[in-house]
PDB file of C-alpha atoms and ligand atoms in Angstrom:
ATOM      1  CA  MET A   1      18.002  -7.086  -1.612  1.00 81.00           C
ATOM      2  CA  ARG A   2      14.589  -5.547  -1.181  1.00 96.00           C
ATOM      3  CA  ARG A   3      14.371  -2.948   1.574  1.00 95.00           C
ATOM      4  CA  ALA A   4      11.339  -3.498   3.786  1.00 97.00           C
ATOM      5  CA  LEU A   5       8.596  -0.869   3.945  1.00 98.00           C
ATOM      6  CA  ILE A   6       6.184  -0.332   6.824  1.00 98.00           C
ATOM      7  CA  ALA A   7       3.282   1.846   5.699  1.00 98.00           C
ATOM      8  CA  GLY A   8       0.471   3.296   7.805  1.00 98.00           C
ATOM      9  CA  ASN A   9      -2.892   3.964   6.131  1.00 98.00           C
ATOM     10  CA  TRP A  10      -4.849   6.359   8.334  1.00 98.00           C
ATOM     11  CA  LYS A  11      -8.008   6.053   6.201  1.00 98.00           C
ATOM     12  CA  MET A  12     -10.687   8.617   7.176  1.00 98.00           C
ATOM     13  CA  TYR A  13      -9.242   9.263  10.629  1.00 98.00           C
ATOM     14  CA  LYS A  14      -7.424  12.252  12.159  1.00 98.00           C
ATOM     15  CA  THR A  15      -8.196  15.942  11.992  1.00 98.00           C
ATOM     16  CA  THR A  16      -5.273  18.164  11.065  1.00 98.00           C
ATOM     17  CA  SER A  17      -4.195  18.756  14.661  1.00 98.00           C
ATOM     18  CA  GLU A  18      -4.476  15.034  15.500  1.00 98.00           C
ATOM     19  CA  ALA A  19      -2.490  14.167  12.368  1.00 98.00           C
ATOM     20  CA  VAL A  20       0.278  16.618  13.227  1.00 98.00           C
ATOM     21  CA  ALA A  21       0.499  15.221  16.770  1.00 98.00           C
ATOM     22  CA  LEU A  22       0.687  11.603  15.567  1.00 98.00           C
ATOM     23  CA  ALA A  23       3.234  12.406  12.829  1.00 98.00           C
ATOM     24  CA  SER A  24       5.401  14.213  15.398  1.00 98.00           C
ATOM     25  CA  GLU A  25       5.403  11.187  17.699  1.00 98.00           C
ATOM     26  CA  ILE A  26       6.231   8.852  14.818  1.00 98.00           C
ATOM     27  CA  LYS A  27       9.066  11.167  13.784  1.00 98.00           C
ATOM     28  CA  LYS A  28      10.545  10.936  17.285  1.00 97.00           C
ATOM     29  CA  GLY A  29      10.220   7.155  17.545  1.00 97.00           C
ATOM     30  CA  ALA A  30      11.142   5.973  14.062  1.00 97.00           C
ATOM     31  CA  ALA A  31      14.898   6.607  14.292  1.00 92.00           C
ATOM     32  CA  GLY A  32      16.908   3.441  13.778  1.00 92.00           C
ATOM     33  CA  ALA A  33      14.071   1.627  11.992  1.00 94.00           C
ATOM     34  CA  PRO A  34      15.202  -1.421  10.001  1.00 94.00           C
ATOM     35  CA  SER A  35      12.875  -0.477   7.146  1.00 95.00           C
ATOM     36  CA  ASP A  36      11.520   2.407   5.143  1.00 98.00           C
ATOM     37  CA  VAL A  37       8.567   4.105   6.847  1.00 98.00           C
ATOM     38  CA  LEU A  38       5.584   5.764   5.170  1.00 98.00           C
ATOM     39  CA  ILE A  39       2.350   7.284   6.428  1.00 98.00           C
ATOM     40  CA  ALA A  40      -0.817   8.076   4.483  1.00 99.00           C
ATOM     41  CA  PRO A  41      -2.952  10.740   6.201  1.00 98.00           C
ATOM     42  CA  PRO A  42      -6.257  11.960   4.740  1.00 98.00           C
ATOM     43  CA  PHE A  43      -5.998  14.629   2.010  1.00 98.00           C
ATOM     44  CA  THR A  44      -6.762  17.477   4.423  1.00 98.00           C
ATOM     45  CA  ALA A  45      -3.741  16.663   6.597  1.00 98.00           C
ATOM     46  CA  LEU A  46      -1.181  16.007   3.838  1.00 98.00           C
ATOM     47  CA  ALA A  47       0.428  19.462   3.747  1.00 98.00           C
ATOM     48  CA  PRO A  48       0.867  19.849   7.537  1.00 98.00           C
ATOM     49  CA  VAL A  49       2.195  16.283   7.869  1.00 98.00           C
ATOM     50  CA  VAL A  50       4.693  16.890   5.035  1.00 98.00           C
ATOM     51  CA  SER A  51       5.969  19.918   6.889  1.00 98.00           C
ATOM     52  CA  VAL A  52       6.293  18.002  10.216  1.00 98.00           C
ATOM     53  CA  LEU A  53       8.333  15.309   8.455  1.00 98.00           C
ATOM     54  CA  GLU A  54      10.512  17.580   6.327  1.00 97.00           C
ATOM     55  CA  GLY A  55      14.163  16.573   6.563  1.00 96.00           C
ATOM     56  CA  THR A  56      13.363  13.046   7.820  1.00 97.00           C
ATOM     57  CA  SER A  57      13.306   9.837   5.790  1.00 96.00           C
ATOM     58  CA  ILE A  58       9.643   9.164   6.630  1.00 98.00           C
ATOM     59  CA  ALA A  59       7.614   9.280   3.424  1.00 98.00           C
ATOM     60  CA  VAL A  60       4.100  10.642   3.002  1.00 98.00           C
ATOM     61  CA  ALA A  61       1.430   9.161   0.733  1.00 99.00           C
ATOM     62  CA  ALA A  62      -2.065  10.097  -0.358  1.00 98.00           C
ATOM     63  CA  GLN A  63      -4.739   7.406  -0.139  1.00 98.00           C
ATOM     64  CA  ASN A  64      -6.103   7.902  -3.648  1.00 98.00           C
ATOM     65  CA  MET A  65      -5.871  10.194  -6.687  1.00 98.00           C
ATOM     66  CA  HIS A  66      -7.522  10.688 -10.075  1.00 98.00           C
ATOM     67  CA  PHE A  67      -5.794   9.547 -13.261  1.00 98.00           C
ATOM     68  CA  GLU A  68      -6.325  12.850 -15.108  1.00 98.00           C
ATOM     69  CA  LYS A  69      -4.048  15.836 -14.504  1.00 97.00           C
ATOM     70  CA  GLU A  70      -6.991  18.230 -14.104  1.00 98.00           C
ATOM     71  CA  GLY A  71     -10.575  18.599 -15.245  1.00 98.00           C
ATOM     72  CA  ALA A  72     -14.219  18.791 -14.261  1.00 98.00           C
ATOM     73  CA  PHE A  73     -14.101  15.959 -11.706  1.00 98.00           C
ATOM     74  CA  THR A  74     -15.768  17.340  -8.594  1.00 98.00           C
ATOM     75  CA  GLY A  75     -14.246  16.070  -5.375  1.00 97.00           C
ATOM     76  CA  GLU A  76     -11.137  14.561  -6.974  1.00 98.00           C
ATOM     77  CA  VAL A  77      -7.430  15.302  -6.535  1.00 98.00           C
ATOM     78  CA  SER A  78      -4.729  14.825  -9.218  1.00 98.00           C
ATOM     79  CA  ALA A  79      -1.108  13.698  -9.267  1.00 98.00           C
ATOM     80  CA  PRO A  80       0.262  17.211 -10.024  1.00 98.00           C
ATOM     81  CA  MET A  81      -1.703  18.517  -7.010  1.00 98.00           C
ATOM     82  CA  LEU A  82      -0.040  15.905  -4.792  1.00 98.00           C
ATOM     83  CA  LYS A  83       3.382  16.687  -6.222  1.00 98.00           C
ATOM     84  CA  ASP A  84       2.786  20.333  -5.506  1.00 98.00           C
ATOM     85  CA  LEU A  85       2.417  19.394  -1.802  1.00 98.00           C
ATOM     86  CA  LYS A  86       5.659  17.337  -2.016  1.00 98.00           C
ATOM     87  CA  VAL A  87       3.663  14.123  -1.639  1.00 98.00           C
ATOM     88  CA  ALA A  88       5.636  11.559  -3.620  1.00 98.00           C
ATOM     89  CA  ASN A  89       3.612   8.394  -2.932  1.00 98.00           C
ATOM     90  CA  VAL A  90       0.014   7.235  -3.295  1.00 98.00           C
ATOM     91  CA  ILE A  91      -2.038   4.196  -2.253  1.00 98.00           C
ATOM     92  CA  LEU A  92      -4.200   3.060  -5.174  1.00 98.00           C
ATOM     93  CA  GLY A  93      -7.019   0.547  -5.546  1.00 98.00           C
ATOM     94  CA  HIS A  94      -7.434  -0.160  -1.848  1.00 98.00           C
ATOM     95  CA  SER A  95     -10.242  -2.698  -1.414  1.00 96.00           C
ATOM     96  CA  GLU A  96     -12.359  -0.057   0.332  1.00 97.00           C
ATOM     97  CA  ARG A  97     -12.087   2.055  -2.826  1.00 97.00           C
ATOM     98  CA  ARG A  98     -12.939  -0.959  -4.986  1.00 97.00           C
ATOM     99  CA  GLN A  99     -15.837  -2.005  -2.707  1.00 95.00           C
ATOM    100  CA  TYR A 100     -17.456   1.330  -1.788  1.00 96.00           C
ATOM    101  CA  PHE A 101     -16.414   3.589  -4.659  1.00 97.00           C
ATOM    102  CA  ALA A 102     -16.705   1.163  -7.567  1.00 97.00           C
ATOM    103  CA  GLU A 103     -13.033   1.235  -8.586  1.00 98.00           C
ATOM    104  CA  THR A 104     -12.232  -1.284 -11.297  1.00 98.00           C
ATOM    105  CA  ASP A 105      -9.061  -3.193 -12.215  1.00 98.00           C
ATOM    106  CA  GLU A 106      -8.717  -0.983 -15.303  1.00 98.00           C
ATOM    107  CA  GLY A 107      -9.184   2.196 -13.279  1.00 98.00           C
ATOM    108  CA  VAL A 108      -6.530   1.126 -10.767  1.00 98.00           C
ATOM    109  CA  ALA A 109      -4.141   0.318 -13.635  1.00 98.00           C
ATOM    110  CA  ARG A 110      -4.756   3.718 -15.188  1.00 98.00           C
ATOM    111  CA  LYS A 111      -4.129   5.478 -11.890  1.00 98.00           C
ATOM    112  CA  THR A 112      -0.922   3.459 -11.360  1.00 98.00           C
ATOM    113  CA  LYS A 113       0.355   4.601 -14.762  1.00 98.00           C
ATOM    114  CA  ALA A 114      -0.682   8.226 -14.067  1.00 98.00           C
ATOM    115  CA  ALA A 115       1.187   8.196 -10.738  1.00 98.00           C
ATOM    116  CA  LEU A 116       4.377   6.966 -12.459  1.00 98.00           C
ATOM    117  CA  ASP A 117       4.015   9.550 -15.235  1.00 98.00           C
ATOM    118  CA  ASN A 118       4.106  12.172 -12.472  1.00 98.00           C
ATOM    119  CA  GLU A 119       7.004  10.616 -10.549  1.00 98.00           C
ATOM    120  CA  ILE A 120       4.772   9.497  -7.691  1.00 98.00           C
ATOM    121  CA  MET A 121       5.386   6.015  -6.295  1.00 98.00           C
ATOM    122  CA  PRO A 122       2.176   3.970  -6.373  1.00 98.00           C
ATOM    123  CA  ILE A 123       1.331   1.323  -3.788  1.00 98.00           C
ATOM    124  CA  SER A 124      -1.256  -0.570  -5.805  1.00 98.00           C
ATOM    125  CA  CYS A 125      -3.495  -2.921  -3.826  1.00 98.00           C
ATOM    126  CA  VAL A 126      -4.944  -6.297  -4.723  1.00 98.00           C
ATOM    127  CA  GLY A 127      -6.875  -8.854  -2.685  1.00 98.00           C
ATOM    128  CA  GLU A 128      -9.624 -11.466  -2.738  1.00 97.00           C
ATOM    129  CA  THR A 129     -12.895 -11.475  -0.794  1.00 96.00           C
ATOM    130  CA  LEU A 130     -13.848 -14.234   1.619  1.00 95.00           C
ATOM    131  CA  ALA A 131     -16.322 -15.709  -0.906  1.00 95.00           C
ATOM    132  CA  GLU A 132     -13.611 -15.765  -3.584  1.00 96.00           C
ATOM    133  CA  ARG A 133     -11.160 -17.498  -1.229  1.00 96.00           C
ATOM    134  CA  GLU A 134     -13.728 -20.033  -0.083  1.00 94.00           C
ATOM    135  CA  SER A 135     -14.648 -20.916  -3.634  1.00 97.00           C
ATOM    136  CA  GLY A 136     -11.001 -21.505  -4.551  1.00 97.00           C
ATOM    137  CA  LYS A 137     -10.685 -18.435  -6.763  1.00 98.00           C
ATOM    138  CA  THR A 138      -7.946 -16.570  -4.860  1.00 98.00           C
ATOM    139  CA  MET A 139      -5.194 -16.989  -7.463  1.00 98.00           C
ATOM    140  CA  ASP A 140      -7.554 -16.233 -10.381  1.00 98.00           C
ATOM    141  CA  VAL A 141      -8.635 -12.971  -8.769  1.00 98.00           C
ATOM    142  CA  ILE A 142      -5.131 -11.915  -7.736  1.00 98.00           C
ATOM    143  CA  GLY A 143      -3.702 -12.878 -11.139  1.00 98.00           C
ATOM    144  CA  ARG A 144      -6.349 -10.808 -12.919  1.00 98.00           C
ATOM    145  CA  GLN A 145      -5.830  -7.766 -10.663  1.00 98.00           C
ATOM    146  CA  VAL A 146      -2.010  -7.876 -10.876  1.00 98.00           C
ATOM    147  CA  ASN A 147      -1.874  -8.541 -14.617  1.00 98.00           C
ATOM    148  CA  THR A 148      -4.237  -5.669 -15.395  1.00 98.00           C
ATOM    149  CA  ILE A 149      -1.825  -3.324 -13.611  1.00 98.00           C
ATOM    150  CA  LEU A 150       1.282  -4.829 -15.245  1.00 97.00           C
ATOM    151  CA  LYS A 151      -0.265  -4.624 -18.711  1.00 97.00           C
ATOM    152  CA  ALA A 152      -0.481  -0.837 -18.376  1.00 97.00           C
ATOM    153  CA  LEU A 153       3.246  -0.491 -17.578  1.00 97.00           C
ATOM    154  CA  THR A 154       6.587  -0.855 -19.309  1.00 96.00           C
ATOM    155  CA  ILE A 155       9.300  -2.981 -17.696  1.00 96.00           C
ATOM    156  CA  ALA A 156      11.087   0.147 -16.450  1.00 95.00           C
ATOM    157  CA  GLU A 157       7.866   1.490 -14.951  1.00 97.00           C
ATOM    158  CA  SER A 158       7.149  -1.796 -13.186  1.00 96.00           C
ATOM    159  CA  THR A 159      10.371  -1.470 -11.197  1.00 95.00           C
ATOM    160  CA  ARG A 160       8.981   1.705  -9.618  1.00 96.00           C
ATOM    161  CA  ILE A 161       5.785   0.318  -8.106  1.00 98.00           C
ATOM    162  CA  VAL A 162       4.936  -1.395  -4.848  1.00 98.00           C
ATOM    163  CA  ILE A 163       2.162  -3.983  -4.706  1.00 98.00           C
ATOM    164  CA  ALA A 164       0.149  -4.571  -1.540  1.00 98.00           C
ATOM    165  CA  TYR A 165      -1.628  -7.885  -1.063  1.00 98.00           C
ATOM    166  CA  GLU A 166      -4.581  -7.233   1.202  1.00 97.00           C
ATOM    167  CA  PRO A 167      -7.080 -10.076   1.526  1.00 96.00           C
ATOM    168  CA  VAL A 168     -10.418  -8.297   1.980  1.00 95.00           C
ATOM    169  CA  TRP A 169     -11.474 -10.764   4.701  1.00 95.00           C
ATOM    170  CA  ALA A 170      -8.469  -9.771   6.822  1.00 95.00           C
ATOM    171  CA  ILE A 171      -8.894  -5.988   6.679  1.00 93.00           C
ATOM    172  CA  GLY A 172     -10.109  -4.483   9.927  1.00 89.00           C
ATOM    173  CA  THR A 173     -11.470  -7.846  11.042  1.00 90.00           C
ATOM    174  CA  GLY A 174      -8.692  -9.005  13.364  1.00 87.00           C
ATOM    175  CA  LYS A 175      -8.467 -12.136  11.141  1.00 89.00           C
ATOM    176  CA  VAL A 176      -4.892 -11.948   9.913  1.00 90.00           C
ATOM    177  CA  ALA A 177      -3.766 -14.288   7.145  1.00 92.00           C
ATOM    178  CA  THR A 178      -1.285 -16.823   8.491  1.00 96.00           C
ATOM    179  CA  PRO A 179       2.289 -16.139   7.381  1.00 97.00           C
ATOM    180  CA  GLU A 180       2.021 -19.240   5.148  1.00 97.00           C
ATOM    181  CA  GLN A 181      -1.251 -18.123   3.534  1.00 97.00           C
ATOM    182  CA  ALA A 182       0.215 -14.688   2.847  1.00 98.00           C
ATOM    183  CA  GLN A 183       3.519 -16.119   1.577  1.00 98.00           C
ATOM    184  CA  GLU A 184       1.674 -18.388  -0.880  1.00 98.00           C
ATOM    185  CA  VAL A 185      -0.079 -15.417  -2.510  1.00 98.00           C
ATOM    186  CA  HIS A 186       3.030 -13.190  -2.398  1.00 98.00           C
ATOM    187  CA  ALA A 187       5.043 -15.893  -4.188  1.00 98.00           C
ATOM    188  CA  PHE A 188       2.256 -16.183  -6.768  1.00 98.00           C
ATOM    189  CA  ILE A 189       2.270 -12.400  -7.334  1.00 98.00           C
ATOM    190  CA  ARG A 190       6.042 -12.504  -7.832  1.00 98.00           C
ATOM    191  CA  GLN A 191       5.584 -15.298 -10.392  1.00 98.00           C
ATOM    192  CA  CYS A 192       3.013 -13.188 -12.277  1.00 97.00           C
ATOM    193  CA  ILE A 193       5.508 -10.315 -12.385  1.00 97.00           C
ATOM    194  CA  ALA A 194       8.315 -12.627 -13.549  1.00 97.00           C
ATOM    195  CA  LYS A 195       6.105 -13.983 -16.357  1.00 96.00           C
ATOM    196  CA  PHE A 196       5.135 -10.518 -17.476  1.00 93.00           C
ATOM    197  CA  HIS A 197       8.311  -8.493 -17.034  1.00 95.00           C
ATOM    198  CA  GLY A 198      11.071 -10.990 -16.180  1.00 96.00           C
ATOM    199  CA  ALA A 199      12.765 -12.296 -13.064  1.00 96.00           C
ATOM    200  CA  GLN A 200      14.855  -9.182 -12.501  1.00 95.00           C
ATOM    201  CA  VAL A 201      11.803  -6.951 -12.087  1.00 96.00           C
ATOM    202  CA  ALA A 202      10.049  -9.606  -9.983  1.00 97.00           C
ATOM    203  CA  ASP A 203      13.040  -9.919  -7.632  1.00 97.00           C
ATOM    204  CA  ALA A 204      13.319  -6.163  -7.118  1.00 96.00           C
ATOM    205  CA  LEU A 205       9.649  -5.291  -6.632  1.00 97.00           C
ATOM    206  CA  ARG A 206       8.358  -4.935  -3.087  1.00 98.00           C
ATOM    207  CA  ILE A 207       5.156  -6.745  -2.107  1.00 98.00           C
ATOM    208  CA  LEU A 208       3.542  -5.627   1.159  1.00 98.00           C
ATOM    209  CA  TYR A 209       1.014  -7.605   3.177  1.00 98.00           C
ATOM    210  CA  GLY A 210      -2.005  -5.817   4.678  1.00 97.00           C
ATOM    211  CA  GLY A 211      -4.891  -6.979   6.831  1.00 96.00           C
ATOM    212  CA  SER A 212      -4.929  -6.906  10.643  1.00 95.00           C
ATOM    213  CA  VAL A 213      -1.149  -6.532  10.974  1.00 97.00           C
ATOM    214  CA  LYS A 214      -0.379  -5.980  14.677  1.00 96.00           C
ATOM    215  CA  PRO A 215       2.773  -5.891  16.830  1.00 96.00           C
ATOM    216  CA  ASP A 216       2.157  -9.514  17.891  1.00 96.00           C
ATOM    217  CA  ASN A 217       1.930 -10.960  14.355  1.00 96.00           C
ATOM    218  CA  VAL A 218       4.298  -8.717  12.370  1.00 97.00           C
ATOM    219  CA  LYS A 219       7.474 -10.710  12.954  1.00 96.00           C
ATOM    220  CA  GLY A 220       5.994 -13.972  11.633  1.00 96.00           C
ATOM    221  CA  LEU A 221       4.758 -12.213   8.512  1.00 97.00           C
ATOM    222  CA  MET A 222       8.019 -10.321   7.939  1.00 97.00           C
ATOM    223  CA  SER A 223      10.030 -13.544   8.214  1.00 97.00           C
ATOM    224  CA  GLN A 224       8.466 -14.874   4.994  1.00 98.00           C
ATOM    225  CA  THR A 225      10.661 -14.784   1.883  1.00 97.00           C
ATOM    226  CA  ASP A 226       8.276 -12.828  -0.324  1.00 98.00           C
ATOM    227  CA  ILE A 227       6.781 -10.457   2.258  1.00 98.00           C
ATOM    228  CA  ASP A 228       8.633  -7.152   2.016  1.00 98.00           C
ATOM    229  CA  GLY A 229       6.641  -5.060   4.434  1.00 98.00           C
ATOM    230  CA  ALA A 230       3.208  -4.209   5.732  1.00 98.00           C
ATOM    231  CA  LEU A 231       0.353  -1.860   4.903  1.00 98.00           C
ATOM    232  CA  VAL A 232      -1.289  -1.189   8.231  1.00 98.00           C
ATOM    233  CA  GLY A 233      -4.672   0.350   9.017  1.00 97.00           C
ATOM    234  CA  GLY A 234      -5.945   0.129  12.607  1.00 97.00           C
ATOM    235  CA  ALA A 235      -2.553  -0.350  14.268  1.00 98.00           C
ATOM    236  CA  SER A 236      -1.137   2.721  12.498  1.00 98.00           C
ATOM    237  CA  LEU A 237      -3.499   5.124  14.268  1.00 98.00           C
ATOM    238  CA  LYS A 238      -1.579   5.155  17.546  1.00 98.00           C
ATOM    239  CA  ALA A 239       2.105   6.017  17.829  1.00 98.00           C
ATOM    240  CA  ASP A 240       3.021   3.172  20.188  1.00 98.00           C
ATOM    241  CA  SER A 241       1.530   0.350  18.107  1.00 98.00           C
ATOM    242  CA  PHE A 242       2.794   1.800  14.805  1.00 98.00           C
ATOM    243  CA  LEU A 243       6.295   2.299  16.219  1.00 98.00           C
ATOM    244  CA  ASN A 244       6.280  -1.305  17.445  1.00 97.00           C
ATOM    245  CA  LEU A 245       5.577  -2.321  13.844  1.00 98.00           C
ATOM    246  CA  VAL A 246       8.255   0.014  12.491  1.00 97.00           C
ATOM    247  CA  HIS A 247      10.725  -1.696  14.854  1.00 97.00           C
ATOM    248  CA  TYR A 248       9.381  -5.163  13.952  1.00 95.00           C
ATOM    249  CA  ASP A 249      12.819  -6.688  14.422  1.00 91.00           C
ATOM    250  CA  LYS A 250      12.537  -6.013  18.167  1.00 91.00           C
ATOM    251  CA  GLN A 251       9.104  -7.700  18.601  1.00 86.00           C
TER     252      GLN A 251
HETATM  253  P1  LIG B 301      -6.162  -3.071   9.016  1.00 86.63           P
HETATM  254  O1  LIG B 301      -6.262  -2.347   7.588  1.00 86.63           O
HETATM  255  O2  LIG B 301      -4.716  -3.102   9.391  1.00 86.63           O
HETATM  256  O3  LIG B 301      -6.989  -2.232   9.942  1.00 86.63           O
HETATM  257  O4  LIG B 301      -6.734  -4.456   8.829  1.00 86.63           O
HETATM  258  C1  LIG B 301      -5.326  -2.599   6.586  1.00 86.63           C
HETATM  259  C2  LIG B 301      -5.612  -1.766   5.370  1.00 86.63           C
HETATM  260  O5  LIG B 301      -6.786  -1.543   5.061  1.00 86.63           O
HETATM  261  O6  LIG B 301      -4.668  -1.288   4.690  1.00 86.63           O
END
């Protein structure tokens, strides 16, 4: 059985004091959640949020990292630096990184491998644009993105990653994929994993859906066989809406 994961991606929102306040409210409200819970504050708020959540089961993730351990890479942060802050998770290859910061499939694969080498759990993101969907290329694009990541990993390593399917046209647009549309791609991703690394890895690996997940659509999405959780942007920025997602079974 795959344990569900509800993850909040705060993107470039929240000063340190705002982040501490939101993390404290989430800490209070998350007790009894039916799933694992994770939040990804901006780099500047990681250390204070880790200390707010110490001793709880709520995990903290960074939103990006470099694949090298250290070096002359101005503005970048490495896996050992995250580990040093007790940050044990990282979101990689988010479509905003791919779109605005020129991240490539190969770069995302390299970062995924680097995270695993440093015992950090990667949540590696894939997703098609609206133009790709409308021209019938969704599965080609997703297959290429997923396989590039899998190619960089051994079977054992593949059991330690999470994949997030985030259709670019659904992110921040209010246009959520229907549960059936999402399920179709999630099942396809699981097939890609099974082909590459076998059914056992495919059955164990968690695949999250992201893109306009809200309290009123979460239950339909979570009821799909191959949807194992959500990666949430906008609705993770307020305690009440995020906690409604965390307690999706009560919606
Ligand atoms: P959204 O963002 O929930 O605001 O659509 C999702 C994401 O970018 O992870």
